Short mmCIF file of C-alpha atoms in Angstrom, two decimals:
data_model
loop_
_atom_site.label_atom_id
_atom_site.label_comp_id
_atom_site.label_asym_id
_atom_site.label_seq_id
_atom_site.Cartn_x
_atom_site.Cartn_y
_atom_site.Cartn_z
CA MET A 151 0.05 0.08 -0.17
CA SER A 152 1.25 3.21 -0.98
CA ASN A 153 2.04 6.31 1.50
CA LYS A 154 -0.85 8.18 -0.03
CA LYS A 155 -3.27 5.02 0.42
CA LYS A 156 -2.04 4.59 4.27
CA ILE A 157 -2.63 8.47 5.06
CA PHE A 158 -6.33 8.39 3.02
CA THR A 159 -6.95 5.07 5.07
CA VAL A 160 -6.03 6.78 8.28
CA VAL A 161 -7.99 9.91 7.90
CA LEU A 162 -11.12 7.98 6.70
CA ALA A 163 -11.04 6.14 9.63
CA VAL A 164 -10.60 8.76 12.30
CA LEU A 165 -13.78 10.35 10.58
CA VAL A 166 -15.71 7.23 10.98
CA VAL A 167 -14.74 7.33 14.78
CA LEU A 168 -15.55 10.75 14.89
CA LEU A 169 -18.83 10.17 13.25
CA ASN A 170 -19.56 7.43 15.63
CA PHE A 171 -19.05 9.42 18.81
CA TYR A 172 -21.05 12.28 17.41
CA ILE A 173 -23.87 9.96 16.70
CA PHE A 174 -23.57 8.03 19.91
CA ASN A 175 -23.89 11.17 21.83
CA TYR A 176 -26.37 13.41 19.66
CA ARG A 177 -29.34 14.22 21.32
CA THR A 178 -32.18 15.68 19.19
CA PRO A 179 -33.33 19.07 20.26
CA VAL A 180 -36.72 19.32 21.36
CA SER A 181 -37.94 22.56 18.91
CA GLY A 182 -39.83 22.72 15.91
CA VAL A 183 -43.88 22.78 16.35
CA PHE A 184 -46.11 22.32 18.85
CA SER A 185 -49.96 21.26 18.80
CA PHE A 186 -52.07 23.44 20.55
CA PHE A 187 -55.48 21.87 21.08
CA ILE A 188 -58.85 23.44 22.16
CA GLU A 189 -62.49 22.35 22.49
CA MET A 190 -64.71 25.56 21.65
CA LYS A 191 -68.43 26.03 21.49
CA ALA A 192 -70.01 29.06 20.14
CA ASP A 193 -73.72 30.40 19.37
CA HIS A 194 -72.61 30.90 15.80
CA GLU A 195 -70.53 30.10 12.97
CA ASP A 196 -67.48 31.92 12.61
CA VAL A 197 -63.77 31.62 11.78
CA ILE A 198 -61.22 31.36 14.90
CA GLN A 199 -57.57 32.40 14.52
CA LEU A 200 -54.66 31.88 16.40
CA TYR A 201 -51.67 34.28 16.43
CA TYR A 202 -48.43 33.26 18.36
CA GLY A 203 -45.05 34.79 18.91
CA GLU A 204 -42.70 36.01 21.91
CA ASN A 205 -44.29 39.04 22.35
CA THR A 206 -47.37 40.83 21.58
CA ASP A 207 -46.18 41.98 18.37
CA PHE A 208 -48.10 39.21 16.36
CA GLN A 209 -47.68 38.83 12.65
CA GLU A 210 -50.17 37.58 9.64
CA THR A 211 -47.54 35.15 9.02
CA SER A 212 -47.29 33.52 12.60
CA SER A 213 -51.05 32.83 12.55
CA GLU A 214 -53.61 29.64 11.70
CA LYS A 215 -57.53 29.94 10.97
CA ILE A 216 -59.82 27.02 11.39
CA ALA A 217 -63.51 27.48 10.63
CA TYR A 218 -65.78 26.92 13.68
CA THR A 219 -68.40 25.12 11.69
CA GLU A 220 -71.16 23.56 13.86
CA ALA A 221 -73.45 25.96 16.20
CA ASP A 222 -74.03 25.06 19.79
CA GLU A 223 -71.72 22.04 19.37
CA TYR A 224 -68.15 21.68 20.53
CA GLN A 225 -65.85 21.26 18.00
CA LYS A 226 -61.97 20.32 18.56
CA MET A 227 -59.25 22.66 16.94
CA GLU A 228 -55.82 21.98 16.68
CA PHE A 229 -53.56 25.19 16.00
CA HIS A 230 -49.72 24.88 15.63
CA ILE A 231 -47.10 26.76 17.57
CA THR A 232 -43.42 27.18 17.26
CA SER A 233 -41.67 25.77 20.50
CA SER A 234 -40.22 29.20 20.90
CA ALA A 235 -43.59 31.10 21.16
CA THR A 236 -44.33 32.13 24.82
CA MET A 237 -47.66 33.96 24.02
CA VAL A 238 -51.00 33.54 21.88
CA ARG A 239 -53.68 35.63 20.93
CA LEU A 240 -57.38 34.07 20.35
CA ASP A 241 -59.13 36.20 17.69
CA LEU A 242 -62.79 34.97 18.31
CA GLY A 243 -64.47 35.34 14.95
CA THR A 244 -66.08 38.54 13.43
CA LYS A 245 -69.40 38.63 15.01
CA PRO A 246 -70.79 39.57 18.66
CA GLY A 247 -71.58 36.12 20.56
CA GLU A 248 -70.70 33.81 23.49
CA PHE A 249 -68.10 31.15 23.27
CA GLU A 250 -67.35 28.38 25.55
CA ILE A 251 -63.76 26.79 25.59
CA ARG A 252 -62.44 23.50 27.66
CA ASN A 253 -59.53 20.98 27.31
CA MET A 254 -56.87 22.83 26.31
CA TYR A 255 -53.35 21.55 26.00
CA LEU A 256 -49.97 21.29 24.03
CA GLN A 257 -48.72 18.32 22.52
CA TYR A 258 -45.63 17.23 20.88
CA GLY A 259 -45.33 13.57 19.40
CA ASP A 260 -46.90 11.37 22.01
CA THR A 261 -46.28 13.67 25.05
CA VAL A 262 -49.01 15.84 25.91
CA VAL A 263 -49.30 18.47 28.98
CA GLU A 264 -52.72 20.15 30.06
CA LEU A 265 -53.43 24.10 30.30
CA SER A 266 -55.17 25.61 32.76
CA PRO A 267 -58.11 27.38 31.33
CA GLU A 268 -56.87 30.25 34.25
CA ILE A 269 -54.68 31.38 31.28
CA LEU A 270 -57.56 33.03 29.38
CA THR A 271 -59.15 34.85 32.39
CA ASP A 272 -55.73 36.40 32.92
CA SER A 273 -55.25 37.80 29.69
CA LEU A 274 -52.68 40.35 28.94
CA ALA A 275 -54.39 42.01 26.29
CA SER A 276 -57.93 41.61 25.22
CA GLN A 277 -60.40 43.63 23.15
CA GLN A 278 -64.20 43.66 22.73
CA LEU A 279 -64.73 41.36 25.15
CA VAL A 280 -68.04 41.67 27.92
CA GLU A 281 -66.92 39.00 30.16
CA VAL A 282 -64.47 35.78 30.94
CA GLN A 283 -65.50 33.69 33.35
CA SER A 284 -64.03 30.47 34.50
CA THR A 285 -65.90 27.58 36.13
CA ASP A 286 -65.32 23.77 36.24
CA GLY A 287 -62.67 23.86 33.55
CA HIS A 288 -64.91 25.66 31.25
CA VAL A 289 -64.33 29.54 30.31
CA VAL A 290 -67.12 31.23 29.11
CA ILE A 291 -66.44 34.27 26.83
CA GLU A 292 -68.96 36.96 25.96
CA THR A 293 -67.68 39.08 22.89
CA SER A 294 -69.43 42.62 21.63
CA GLY A 295 -67.50 43.68 18.58
CA THR A 296 -66.40 42.49 15.18
CA ASP A 297 -62.90 41.74 16.17
CA PRO A 298 -62.85 40.36 19.43
CA PHE A 299 -59.44 38.76 20.84
CA LEU A 300 -57.38 38.31 23.85
CA ALA A 301 -53.56 37.43 24.39
CA VAL A 302 -52.47 35.04 27.25
CA THR A 303 -48.71 33.83 28.17
CA VAL A 304 -48.41 30.22 27.38
CA ASP A 305 -45.93 28.18 29.51
CA SER A 306 -44.52 25.42 27.66
CA SER A 307 -41.67 24.18 30.09
CA ALA A 308 -43.88 21.50 31.72
CA LEU A 309 -43.96 20.29 28.13
CA MET A 310 -40.55 20.78 27.45
CA GLU A 311 -39.05 19.08 30.61
CA GLU A 312 -41.21 15.79 29.92
CA LEU A 313 -40.17 15.81 26.56
CA THR A 314 -36.16 16.01 27.23
CA ARG A 315 -36.70 13.22 29.62
CA ASP A 316 -38.81 10.85 27.42
CA MET A 317 -36.67 11.55 24.14
CA ALA A 318 -33.21 10.95 25.97
CA GLN A 319 -34.63 7.49 26.45
CA SER A 320 -35.61 6.63 23.05
CA GLN A 321 -32.55 8.89 21.69
CA MET A 322 -30.04 6.47 22.88
CA VAL A 323 -31.86 3.61 21.45
CA LYS A 324 -32.22 5.09 18.14
CA ASN A 325 -28.48 6.10 18.13
CA ILE A 326 -27.50 2.81 18.74
CA ALA A 327 -29.64 1.25 15.66
CA VAL A 328 -28.31 3.73 13.55
CA LEU A 329 -24.62 3.29 14.63
CA ALA A 330 -25.35 -0.82 13.90
CA VAL A 331 -26.84 0.11 10.56
CA LEU A 332 -24.24 2.65 9.44
CA ASP A 333 -21.02 0.56 10.51
CA ILE A 334 -22.33 -2.23 8.82
CA GLY A 335 -22.77 -0.30 5.59
CA LEU A 336 -19.46 1.02 5.62
CA ILE A 337 -17.96 -2.45 6.19
CA VAL A 338 -19.61 -3.45 3.20
CA LEU A 339 -18.55 -0.80 1.23
CA PHE A 340 -15.09 -1.07 2.13
CA LEU A 341 -15.07 -4.59 1.34
CA LEU A 342 -16.64 -4.05 -2.27
CA ARG A 343 -14.68 -0.44 -2.48
CA LYS A 344 -13.09 -1.70 -5.79
CA ARG A 345 -15.98 -2.88 -7.67
CA LEU A 346 -18.27 -0.25 -6.39
CA LEU A 347 -15.54 2.86 -6.84
CA VAL A 348 -15.25 1.77 -10.64
CA LEU A 349 -18.42 4.00 -11.87
CA PRO A 350 -17.53 7.24 -9.58
CA LYS A 351 -13.87 7.04 -10.94
CA GLU A 352 -14.95 7.28 -14.71
CA LEU A 353 -17.43 9.85 -14.05
CA LEU A 354 -14.78 12.04 -12.50
CA GLN A 355 -12.48 11.43 -15.22
CA ASN A 356 -14.53 12.51 -17.74
CA ARG A 357 -16.34 15.36 -15.76
CA LYS A 358 -15.51 18.00 -18.35
CA LEU A 359 -17.06 15.98 -21.06
CA ILE A 360 -20.18 15.57 -18.97
CA LEU A 361 -20.72 19.04 -18.58
CA LYS A 362 -20.30 19.73 -22.25
CA LEU A 363 -22.67 17.16 -23.27
CA SER A 364 -24.98 18.59 -20.69
CA VAL A 365 -25.31 22.07 -21.84
CA ASN A 366 -25.43 20.60 -25.61
CA ASP A 367 -28.31 18.46 -24.43
CA PHE A 368 -29.88 21.46 -22.84
CA LYS A 369 -30.00 23.38 -25.66
CA THR A 370 -30.84 20.75 -28.20
CA LYS A 371 -33.95 19.41 -26.09
CA TYR A 372 -35.97 22.17 -27.50
CA ALA A 373 -34.45 22.70 -30.84
CA GLY A 374 -36.44 23.60 -33.74
CA SER A 375 -39.70 25.05 -31.91
CA TYR A 376 -40.25 28.60 -31.73
CA LEU A 377 -40.01 29.39 -28.12
CA GLY A 378 -37.16 27.03 -27.62
CA ILE A 379 -36.17 26.33 -24.02
CA VAL A 380 -39.02 28.51 -22.96
CA TRP A 381 -41.23 25.10 -23.06
CA ALA A 382 -39.02 23.93 -20.08
CA PHE A 383 -40.37 26.34 -17.90
CA VAL A 384 -43.85 26.50 -18.99
CA GLN A 385 -44.82 23.08 -18.55
CA PRO A 386 -44.02 22.95 -14.70
CA ILE A 387 -45.22 26.52 -14.10
CA VAL A 388 -48.78 25.50 -15.71
CA THR A 389 -48.80 22.53 -13.34
CA ILE A 390 -48.29 24.74 -10.36
CA LEU A 391 -50.93 26.94 -11.42
CA VAL A 392 -53.43 24.29 -11.89
CA TYR A 393 -52.96 22.36 -8.55
CA TRP A 394 -53.00 25.77 -6.77
CA PHE A 395 -56.27 26.78 -8.76
CA VAL A 396 -57.83 23.11 -7.84
CA PHE A 397 -56.56 23.25 -4.36
CA SER A 398 -57.07 26.83 -3.07
CA VAL A 399 -59.90 28.48 -5.21
CA GLY A 400 -62.01 24.94 -6.10
CA LEU A 401 -61.52 22.83 -2.80
CA ARG A 402 -60.62 26.23 -0.82
CA SER A 403 -58.02 24.28 1.36
CA GLY A 404 -56.40 27.11 2.79
CA ASN A 405 -52.97 27.05 4.77
CA VAL A 406 -51.16 23.67 4.82
CA ASP A 407 -48.97 23.09 7.93
CA ASN A 408 -49.22 26.93 8.76
CA TYR A 409 -48.09 28.20 5.52
CA PRO A 410 -49.91 29.45 2.57
CA PHE A 411 -50.95 26.68 0.03
CA VAL A 412 -49.21 28.19 -2.90
CA LEU A 413 -45.84 28.13 -0.96
CA TYR A 414 -46.35 24.93 0.50
CA LEU A 415 -47.00 23.50 -2.85
CA THR A 416 -44.13 25.13 -4.89
CA THR A 417 -41.35 24.54 -2.29
CA GLY A 418 -42.44 21.02 -2.41
CA ILE A 419 -43.06 20.27 -5.99
CA ILE A 420 -40.10 21.70 -7.54
CA PRO A 421 -37.74 19.09 -6.37
CA TRP A 422 -40.27 16.15 -7.54
CA PHE A 423 -40.06 18.26 -10.96
CA PHE A 424 -36.17 17.77 -10.82
CA PHE A 425 -36.59 13.98 -9.87
CA GLN A 426 -39.24 13.55 -12.23
CA ASP A 427 -37.30 15.21 -15.26
CA ALA A 428 -34.00 13.59 -14.15
CA LEU A 429 -35.53 10.25 -13.99
CA ASN A 430 -37.33 10.29 -17.26
CA GLY A 431 -34.41 11.75 -18.77
CA GLY A 432 -31.82 9.44 -17.32
CA THR A 433 -33.94 6.36 -18.02
CA ASN A 434 -33.97 7.18 -21.85
CA ALA A 435 -30.27 8.27 -22.07
CA LEU A 436 -29.02 5.02 -23.75
CA LEU A 437 -32.10 4.98 -26.11
CA GLU A 438 -31.71 8.53 -27.06
CA TYR A 439 -27.76 8.35 -27.62
CA ASN A 440 -27.84 4.59 -28.76
CA TYR A 441 -25.36 6.08 -31.87
CA LEU A 442 -22.72 6.83 -28.98
CA VAL A 443 -23.50 3.49 -27.05
CA LYS A 444 -22.16 1.72 -30.20
CA LYS A 445 -18.78 3.36 -30.30
CA VAL A 446 -16.26 1.30 -28.64
CA VAL A 447 -14.27 3.64 -27.16
CA PHE A 448 -16.92 6.03 -25.56
CA LYS A 449 -17.62 5.86 -21.98
CA ILE A 450 -21.60 5.17 -22.01
CA SER A 451 -21.63 5.41 -18.00
CA ILE A 452 -21.50 9.12 -18.39
CA LEU A 453 -24.75 8.95 -20.38
CA PRO A 454 -27.09 8.90 -17.60
CA ILE A 455 -25.81 11.63 -15.37
CA VAL A 456 -25.73 13.76 -18.34
CA LYS A 457 -29.39 13.84 -18.71
CA ILE A 458 -29.53 14.43 -15.02
CA ILE A 459 -27.14 17.89 -15.18
CA SER A 460 -29.70 18.95 -17.89
CA ALA A 461 -32.39 18.76 -15.83
CA GLY A 462 -30.49 20.49 -13.16
CA PHE A 463 -30.37 23.82 -15.17
CA VAL A 464 -34.32 24.09 -15.25
CA HIS A 465 -34.36 23.18 -11.37
CA VAL A 466 -31.92 26.23 -10.38
CA PHE A 467 -34.35 28.71 -12.08
CA PHE A 468 -37.45 27.10 -10.23
CA VAL A 469 -35.37 27.28 -6.97
CA GLY A 470 -34.93 30.99 -7.87
CA PHE A 471 -38.41 31.37 -8.50
CA ALA A 472 -39.46 29.67 -5.32
CA LEU A 473 -37.29 32.08 -3.16
CA VAL A 474 -38.87 35.30 -5.03
CA LEU A 475 -42.23 33.73 -4.42
CA CYS A 476 -41.87 33.18 -0.76
CA SER A 477 -40.39 36.57 -0.10
CA GLY A 478 -43.71 38.13 -1.88
CA TYR A 479 -45.45 36.35 0.97
CA GLY A 480 -42.86 37.75 4.09
CA TYR A 481 -40.92 34.40 3.97
CA PHE A 482 -37.41 36.30 3.28
CA PRO A 483 -34.41 34.23 2.71
CA SER A 484 -32.13 33.46 5.79
CA PRO A 485 -29.03 31.60 6.07
CA TYR A 486 -31.08 28.17 5.99
CA VAL A 487 -31.42 28.66 2.18
CA LEU A 488 -27.72 27.59 2.28
CA GLN A 489 -29.13 24.12 2.54
CA LEU A 490 -30.50 24.00 -0.56
CA VAL A 491 -27.29 23.22 -1.80
CA TYR A 492 -27.17 19.96 0.29
CA TYR A 493 -30.60 18.87 -0.35
CA ALA A 494 -30.32 19.27 -3.97
CA PHE A 495 -26.80 16.84 -3.97
CA CYS A 496 -29.17 14.63 -1.88
CA GLY A 497 -31.68 14.73 -5.00
CA PHE A 498 -28.76 14.53 -7.53
CA CYS A 499 -27.52 11.34 -5.84
CA PHE A 500 -30.34 9.42 -5.16
CA VAL A 501 -31.88 9.99 -9.11
CA LEU A 502 -28.41 8.66 -10.16
CA ALA A 503 -28.63 5.57 -7.86
CA LEU A 504 -31.86 4.79 -9.90
CA VAL A 505 -30.83 5.79 -13.24
CA TYR A 506 -28.05 3.45 -13.67
CA ALA A 507 -30.29 0.74 -12.95
CA THR A 508 -33.16 1.92 -14.93
CA SER A 509 -31.12 3.02 -18.07
CA ALA A 510 -29.48 -0.36 -18.35
CA ILE A 511 -33.01 -2.30 -17.65
CA VAL A 512 -35.10 -0.09 -20.20
CA VAL A 513 -32.69 -1.16 -23.22
CA PHE A 514 -34.04 -4.80 -22.65
CA PHE A 515 -37.56 -3.96 -21.52
CA ARG A 516 -38.93 -0.81 -22.98
CA ASP A 517 -42.10 -1.12 -20.82
CA LEU A 518 -40.05 0.08 -17.90
CA THR A 519 -40.62 3.88 -19.28
CA GLN A 520 -44.39 3.40 -18.96
CA ILE A 521 -44.20 1.73 -15.60
CA ILE A 522 -42.04 4.75 -14.35
CA SER A 523 -44.61 7.12 -15.71
CA ILE A 524 -47.17 5.67 -13.59
CA VAL A 525 -45.10 5.15 -10.44
CA LEU A 526 -44.34 9.02 -10.83
CA GLN A 527 -47.90 9.98 -10.99
CA VAL A 528 -48.84 7.93 -7.73
CA GLY A 529 -45.56 9.24 -6.14
CA VAL A 530 -46.48 12.78 -6.37
CA TRP A 531 -49.36 12.07 -3.92
CA LEU A 532 -47.57 9.50 -1.44
CA THR A 533 -44.62 11.95 -1.09
CA PRO A 534 -46.76 13.73 -0.47
CA ILE A 535 -46.79 16.96 -2.10
CA MET A 536 -50.10 18.63 -2.08
CA TRP A 537 -51.13 17.85 1.43
CA ASP A 538 -49.70 17.48 5.06
CA ILE A 539 -49.22 14.40 6.26
CA ASN A 540 -48.53 14.85 9.89
CA SER A 541 -52.10 16.43 9.85
CA VAL A 542 -54.27 14.32 7.90
CA MET A 543 -52.71 11.35 9.39
CA ALA A 544 -52.27 12.26 12.87
CA ASP A 545 -54.34 9.62 14.24
CA HIS A 546 -52.51 6.90 12.00
CA PRO A 547 -48.61 7.55 13.46
CA PHE A 548 -47.60 3.84 11.84
CA VAL A 549 -48.58 4.94 8.48
CA ILE A 550 -47.15 8.44 8.75
CA LYS A 551 -43.80 6.61 9.55
CA LEU A 552 -44.33 4.29 6.48
CA PHE A 553 -44.58 7.65 4.45
CA LYS A 554 -41.39 8.72 5.58
CA LEU A 555 -39.71 5.58 4.30
CA ASN A 556 -39.80 7.46 1.02
CA PRO A 557 -36.43 8.91 0.45
CA MET A 558 -37.93 11.97 -1.80
CA TYR A 559 -40.07 12.76 1.25
CA TYR A 560 -36.47 13.84 3.24
CA ILE A 561 -35.53 16.09 0.48
CA VAL A 562 -39.21 17.65 -0.38
CA THR A 563 -39.40 18.34 3.67
CA GLY A 564 -35.74 19.79 3.32
CA TYR A 565 -36.85 22.28 0.68
CA ARG A 566 -39.46 23.27 2.87
CA ASP A 567 -37.59 23.62 6.04
CA SER A 568 -34.60 25.82 3.99
CA MET A 569 -37.09 27.75 2.65
CA LEU A 570 -40.18 28.31 5.02
CA GLY A 571 -39.58 27.02 8.16
CA HIS A 572 -36.15 27.51 8.59
CA VAL A 573 -35.14 24.27 10.27
CA SER A 574 -31.49 23.35 10.16
CA VAL A 575 -30.40 20.17 8.72
CA MET A 576 -29.08 18.75 11.96
CA ALA A 577 -32.53 18.16 13.24
CA HIS A 578 -32.98 15.24 11.02
CA VAL A 579 -29.64 13.54 11.65
CA SER A 580 -31.10 9.79 11.73
CA TRP A 581 -33.60 10.79 8.86
CA GLY A 582 -30.56 11.74 6.71
CA LEU A 583 -28.47 8.93 7.58
CA TYR A 584 -31.42 6.71 6.44
CA PHE A 585 -31.60 8.35 3.77
CA TRP A 586 -27.66 8.05 2.68
CA VAL A 587 -27.75 4.13 3.64
CA VAL A 588 -30.83 3.83 1.22
CA THR A 589 -29.25 5.81 -1.25
CA ALA A 590 -25.67 4.03 -1.13
CA VAL A 591 -27.41 0.36 -1.49
CA LEU A 592 -29.43 1.66 -4.40
CA PHE A 593 -26.33 3.10 -5.94
CA GLY A 594 -24.18 -0.25 -5.69
CA ILE A 595 -27.17 -2.31 -6.77
CA GLY A 596 -27.59 0.35 -9.96
CA ALA A 597 -23.87 0.40 -10.65
CA PHE A 598 -23.74 -3.80 -10.24
CA ILE A 599 -26.87 -4.12 -13.07
CA PHE A 600 -25.52 -1.42 -15.28
CA LYS A 601 -21.82 -3.18 -15.13
CA ARG A 602 -23.31 -6.74 -15.88
CA LEU A 603 -25.61 -5.76 -18.62
CA LYS A 604 -23.17 -3.12 -20.58
CA PRO A 605 -21.76 -5.60 -22.70
CA HIS A 606 -25.08 -6.38 -24.40
CA PHE A 607 -26.07 -2.81 -24.87
CA ALA A 608 -24.62 -2.32 -28.21
CA ASP A 609 -26.03 -5.62 -29.68
CA VAL A 610 -29.75 -4.73 -28.82
CA LEU A 611 -29.50 -1.13 -29.75
#
């Protein structure tokens, strides 16, 4: 073994040890979003709005509306507030009336902490309230105007203490399980390194040719049409507008996960557009460039990645479009936007792992193209893009976990966290490790299939 290889091996071993130490001692911070539950009964139908923040300077972007639809009947309402919020303001509709509130509590996962109804009678600020009384766990509020509200302090310290205690135990078990999977995966990769590194070496050696072919592929894709590459942007924009019209205007879906639907949709569907375009293009790369496949001296392993990079040019435009749209709604770019580079790299590696298998198989089984189209049609709903699984499936935690096994869920959520939620990538460490283990396994399988079928491509094409 040469000195360079020895040094590289030692450095790699040190990094693995440090990674093991970090994961073993990692503790997920209790942060993010808490659920704020109340049961309300009113003498008329109306819209209830909850604002949250760290002081009385409440903003419309930090609020959530829920329609009260059954007069004189109790309705359970679930609002969402950030873990840093210490105050909430409850806006009781737009009509004078009488409201009765009970069963208030905060929830994070399976941990629940009851809130005393006394917090409503000790409001820090109020408007257009005639009377607020508390009896037997119920709070009766009588309003007199068209914009009544009361602001109160919400103490989440009890919830934080219980969560910290519960999560410390479960986190240790999770860390050990993650380490077992990670270390076994690294051992397998090390033993099979010579076979698995053949493909990455070819891509690295031909990086200049790959970039040149990618630019040329992007330019020629729409050659001959009057609008040229404009068509690359029209179809995704039309798709976004159709979904927005159907859900926001037609079905009146309102906010999703406390964000305007158009932002929730756009930030989630943009990485899906890239995945869809790259998977379709990469799968058909060998068929489209069959004249290059037949050349003995040409490195055909670079063709799938050419289509992926070509799709990336359009993706960069739409990321910029999403950031401008978010800014228009008050969600301005923050340092968390830099995480988009990481999540885009995740999407690139995941689709690359898939297309090395699909591009090789489709040469012999052309029906795979149609199968992938169907899978993509279903996948956009299973990821999910247009709806929030945490609220829709709140009563089915096992189903939520099944949905999160989809690697694209990690990427889509990452885009939303970076542009809307301002959530660090480190908040999902175990989730990220799962993603990379799955991607590495798929890449190994894809590289193996591509290498085995490669000698027969020219004969079939």
